[in-house]
Structure formats: C-alpha cells, structure tokens
Rosetta silent file (secondary structure, phi, psi, omega in degrees, C-alpha in Angstrom):
SEQUENCE: XXXXXXXXXXXXXXXXXXXXXXXXXXXXXXXXXXXXXXXXXXXXXXXXXXXXXXXXXXXXXXXXXXXXXXXXXXXXXXXXXXXXXXXXXXXXXXXXXXXXXXXXXXXXXXXXXXXXXXXXXXXX
SCORE:     score description
SCORE:     0.000 S_00000001
   1 L     0.000  177.805 -149.370  -20.675  100.744   80.153 S_00000001
   2 L  -116.897  137.514  174.764  -21.421  104.065   81.475 S_00000001
   3 H   -27.337  -50.394 -155.127  -22.718  106.955   78.622 S_00000001
   4 H  -104.423   26.616  164.939  -19.486  108.611   79.120 S_00000001
   5 H   -75.412  -75.129 -145.206  -17.340  105.236   78.875 S_00000001
   6 H   -66.843  -64.835 -170.761  -19.167  104.863   75.281 S_00000001
   7 H   -41.265  -44.664  172.447  -18.730  108.509   74.393 S_00000001
   8 H   -69.154  -33.919 -176.680  -14.397  107.836   74.867 S_00000001
   9 H   -79.535  -50.087  178.785  -14.546  104.870   73.309 S_00000001
  10 H   -31.446  -35.402 -179.214  -16.784  106.262   70.019 S_00000001
  11 H   -94.793  -41.964 -172.056  -13.446  108.679   70.118 S_00000001
  12 H   -86.301  -37.841 -175.321  -10.645  106.972   71.475 S_00000001
  13 L   122.387 -161.929  149.269  -10.986  103.524   70.192 S_00000001
  14 L   -90.960  134.395  167.006  -11.477  100.461   72.473 S_00000001
  15 L   -52.859  120.947  160.509   -9.060  100.873   75.534 S_00000001
  16 L  -137.188  106.986 -172.364   -6.613   98.150   75.191 S_00000001
  17 L  -109.283   97.218  164.984   -4.993   97.469   78.546 S_00000001
  18 L  -142.066  152.482 -171.037   -1.765   95.325   77.768 S_00000001
  19 E   -74.537  161.274  160.545    1.611   95.736   78.113 S_00000001
  20 E  -129.318  104.134  175.960    3.893   95.802   75.035 S_00000001
  21 L    71.395   19.497  174.152    7.893   95.938   75.846 S_00000001
  22 L    56.002   24.483  149.608    7.051   96.918   79.757 S_00000001
  23 E  -124.217  166.446 -167.533    5.259   99.664   78.234 S_00000001
  24 E   -94.859  125.984  161.467    1.492  100.352   78.861 S_00000001
  25 E   -81.638  121.150  169.506   -0.729  100.555   76.171 S_00000001
  26 L  -109.158 -130.234 -166.259   -3.717  102.583   76.859 S_00000001
  27 H   -82.579 -173.278 -144.257   -6.429  103.485   74.739 S_00000001
  28 H     0.309   32.226  163.947   -6.170  103.050   71.099 S_00000001
  29 H   100.108    1.686 -153.111   -3.377  100.822   71.131 S_00000001
  30 L   -81.734  178.230  104.718   -1.205  104.398   72.052 S_00000001
  31 E   -58.448  138.621 -173.022    1.795  103.979   74.823 S_00000001
  32 L   -80.713   14.307  134.915    0.855  106.029   77.451 S_00000001
  33 L   -44.858  -37.684 -164.194    3.691  108.191   76.428 S_00000001
  34 L   -70.942  168.218  177.814    2.686  108.968   73.657 S_00000001
  35 L   -39.884  134.877  169.745    1.082  112.388   71.791 S_00000001
  36 L   -68.597  116.653 -175.894   -2.521  113.041   73.146 S_00000001
  37 L   -34.956  129.197 -165.879   -5.513  112.370   70.860 S_00000001
  38 L   -90.064  104.265  158.210   -6.542  115.528   69.058 S_00000001
  39 H   -36.200  -52.961  178.705  -10.348  114.876   69.948 S_00000001
  40 H   -57.530  -39.332 -162.153  -10.891  118.069   67.924 S_00000001
  41 H   -65.387  -54.858  176.595   -9.569  116.837   64.833 S_00000001
  42 H   -58.286  -32.665 -177.239  -11.789  113.251   65.108 S_00000001
  43 H   -98.601    2.743  179.658  -14.908  114.684   65.834 S_00000001
  44 H   -83.732  -12.384  179.251  -14.197  117.437   63.075 S_00000001
  45 H   -77.868  -44.071 -164.081  -13.520  113.982   60.498 S_00000001
  46 H   -80.140  -27.045  162.165  -16.467  112.499   61.693 S_00000001
  47 H   -24.428  -69.600  174.712  -18.491  115.720   61.218 S_00000001
  48 H   -29.871  -50.747 -140.366  -17.460  115.384   57.650 S_00000001
  49 L   -96.565    3.788  176.373  -18.451  112.049   56.917 S_00000001
  50 L   -84.764  151.320  159.338  -22.511  113.076   58.039 S_00000001
  51 L   -94.400  -27.538 -155.652  -24.969  114.564   56.004 S_00000001
  52 L  -102.505  111.637  153.688  -27.065  115.870   58.554 S_00000001
  53 L    18.036   49.559 -144.634  -25.650  119.554   60.453 S_00000001
  54 L  -114.377  122.493  178.979  -24.242  118.534   63.368 S_00000001
  55 L  -112.021   52.566  176.586  -23.372  121.899   65.862 S_00000001
  56 L   -71.091   20.717  152.521  -21.058  119.360   67.801 S_00000001
  57 L   -86.397  -29.629 -163.237  -18.695  121.905   69.246 S_00000001
  58 L  -112.250  -36.723 -137.521  -21.812  124.389   71.342 S_00000001
  59 L  -112.190  141.337   53.880  -24.494  120.786   71.214 S_00000001
  60 L    84.049 -116.572 -140.600  -24.766  118.166   73.566 S_00000001
  61 L  -110.427  -56.325  148.622  -27.066  116.430   72.057 S_00000001
  62 H   -14.114  -65.981  165.546  -25.041  117.181   68.556 S_00000001
  63 H   -26.163  -80.030 -174.756  -22.184  115.688   70.319 S_00000001
  64 H   -45.206  -52.866 -171.337  -24.164  112.203   71.380 S_00000001
  65 H   -54.792  -66.808 -162.253  -25.549  112.172   67.898 S_00000001
  66 H   -43.642  -31.739  170.222  -22.619  112.781   65.827 S_00000001
  67 L  -100.638   16.015 -175.281  -20.976  109.184   68.074 S_00000001
  68 L    69.547  113.994   77.072  -24.471  107.162   67.521 S_00000001
  69 L   -79.041  176.484 -170.082  -25.309  107.733   71.324 S_00000001
  70 L   -99.249  140.418  149.747  -29.419  107.968   72.278 S_00000001
  71 L  -121.858  -10.526 -176.222  -29.129  111.524   73.100 S_00000001
  72 L   -46.389 -162.406  178.637  -32.224  111.964   74.288 S_00000001
  73 H   -73.565  -31.500  158.673  -33.142  113.382   78.263 S_00000001
  74 H   -45.154  -82.066  170.766  -33.112  110.451   79.903 S_00000001
  75 H   -38.804  -34.587 -161.920  -29.254  109.970   78.158 S_00000001
  76 H  -105.011  -22.624  173.112  -28.336  112.986   78.936 S_00000001
  77 H   -60.976  -61.562  170.346  -29.902  113.232   82.653 S_00000001
  78 H   -30.102  -67.455 -175.239  -27.857  109.361   83.298 S_00000001
  79 H   -30.211  -58.093 -165.071  -24.427  111.533   81.651 S_00000001
  80 H   -81.302   -8.223  164.343  -24.732  114.607   83.968 S_00000001
  81 H   -75.092  -38.534 -177.111  -24.989  111.919   87.271 S_00000001
  82 H   -42.315  -41.481 -171.911  -22.164  110.159   86.034 S_00000001
  83 L   -98.057   50.282  164.824  -20.028  113.788   85.994 S_00000001
  84 L    39.676  101.664  148.562  -21.146  114.331   88.958 S_00000001
  85 L  -103.259  128.384  161.461  -24.222  117.619   88.011 S_00000001
  86 L  -119.299    4.916  163.611  -26.098  118.984   91.286 S_00000001
  87 L   -90.259 -155.578 -165.222  -28.163  121.368   89.782 S_00000001
  88 L   -82.861   94.053 -162.172  -31.471  121.185   88.676 S_00000001
  89 L   -81.537    4.375  174.834  -31.769  118.552   85.495 S_00000001
  90 L   -94.225   -2.697  161.503  -35.172  119.648   84.664 S_00000001
  91 L   -57.577   68.384 -169.287  -33.328  123.076   83.566 S_00000001
  92 H  -100.165   -8.380  161.231  -32.023  121.110   80.836 S_00000001
  93 H   -59.371  -89.511 -147.851  -30.264  124.376   78.413 S_00000001
  94 H   -44.179  -47.213 -158.882  -27.862  124.809   81.808 S_00000001
  95 H   -75.733  -30.618 -165.632  -27.719  121.351   81.942 S_00000001
  96 H  -103.688   14.209  131.068  -26.577  120.269   78.650 S_00000001
  97 H   -69.159  -32.949  165.318  -23.935  123.645   78.370 S_00000001
  98 H   -78.547  -30.913 -152.869  -22.646  122.243   81.457 S_00000001
  99 H   -84.397 -137.270  -23.462  -22.401  118.031   80.175 S_00000001
 100 H  -134.013    4.769  156.185  -20.923  119.700   76.787 S_00000001
 101 H   -76.727  -63.776 -165.420  -18.135  121.994   79.243 S_00000001
 102 L   -40.551  -52.400 -172.484  -18.167  119.108   81.337 S_00000001
 103 H   -58.944  -32.205 -145.563  -17.830  115.797   78.116 S_00000001
 104 H  -120.152    2.411  173.168  -14.670  117.798   76.992 S_00000001
 105 H   -77.454  -42.700 -169.533  -12.698  118.964   80.300 S_00000001
 106 H   -22.907  -75.004  145.878  -13.536  115.210   80.829 S_00000001
 107 H    10.224 -100.338  174.155  -11.805  114.433   77.420 S_00000001
 108 H    -7.541  -82.122  165.060   -9.270  116.490   77.961 S_00000001
 109 H   -33.795  -50.683  155.177   -8.046  114.985   81.539 S_00000001
 110 L   -78.890   41.533  154.134   -8.221  111.494   79.877 S_00000001
 111 L   100.227   13.649  161.034   -5.340  111.904   76.735 S_00000001
 112 L   -81.263  179.872  171.584   -7.447  114.370   74.702 S_00000001
 113 L  -145.363   97.570  -87.937   -6.041  117.469   73.643 S_00000001
 114 L   174.256   83.150  168.438   -8.857  119.493   73.776 S_00000001
 115 L   -28.198  133.467 -153.807   -8.904  123.391   73.259 S_00000001
 116 H   -78.098  -56.706  175.617   -9.538  125.836   75.791 S_00000001
 117 H   -37.009  -31.841  178.822  -12.365  127.345   73.510 S_00000001
 118 H  -108.014    7.636  175.510  -14.193  123.931   73.753 S_00000001
 119 L   -89.802  -42.408 -114.909  -13.394  123.001   77.532 S_00000001
 120 L  -110.409   18.587 -164.571  -14.171  126.420   78.628 S_00000001
 121 L   -70.235  165.443  179.154  -17.543  127.244   77.052 S_00000001
 122 L  -137.239  167.166  160.981  -20.611  129.304   78.406 S_00000001
 123 L    -4.963 -178.298  167.204  -24.036  130.222   76.637 S_00000001
 124 L  -137.758    0.000    0.000  -24.164  131.341   73.588 S_00000001
C-alpha cells in the first residue's frame, strides 16, 4: 500500500468497497452521500491520546508519527514521489512543508473535511 494510502486508512479506516441497498459504501463504511470525515477532529482526538506532544498541524513528520507511520526521510521522499513532488528532495525543509500541504489537500479531495488553514499553510 502506498504511504498516502496508509495515511488515508489511518484517518478514514479501512475502505469497504461493497454495496448495500444500491448505495455505494465508501471509506469507513459511510455511504457516498454522507457528510465528509472531519480530519481535524480525528487527528486532534488521536493527539490527545499521545503522551508525546506532536505538532501535526504544521509538521509532516509529526503527522506521520501521530498516525503510527514511518516518518524518516526515505519514507517522506517516497510520499513526495507518490504525490508528484518535482523539486529538490535534498531540501527536506521545503519538501516537508509541501508534503504537509499536499497531504491535507489530498485528504480533502478524498472525502475529508480539512480547514483552509491546514490546506494552505506556508513556512512559519
């Protein structure tokens, strides 16, 4: 499974590609017409359960740690390739900022409710 797929599964749950009463069931067993998943609420809830303070709202590394995923540079480079990053991967700070924004945008595109503040972050 792709790293972004792992991120999706960690937030949305396992997809159920089945049909029930002629309604297509999507991620986490929700009908396609149901409200979107509140990504920020889910991640905030997960963060409250952690003893380590993770700045998942700004850091792709902390977001990946929060989700229990490998956050080392090679994993982030793989995620960058999956999401179409075509800048210098050796500039990890720039790549990390881009990755965080792209992950939030992709979550929104795939049924997640993500605030504009999370989707449009720039370097702090």
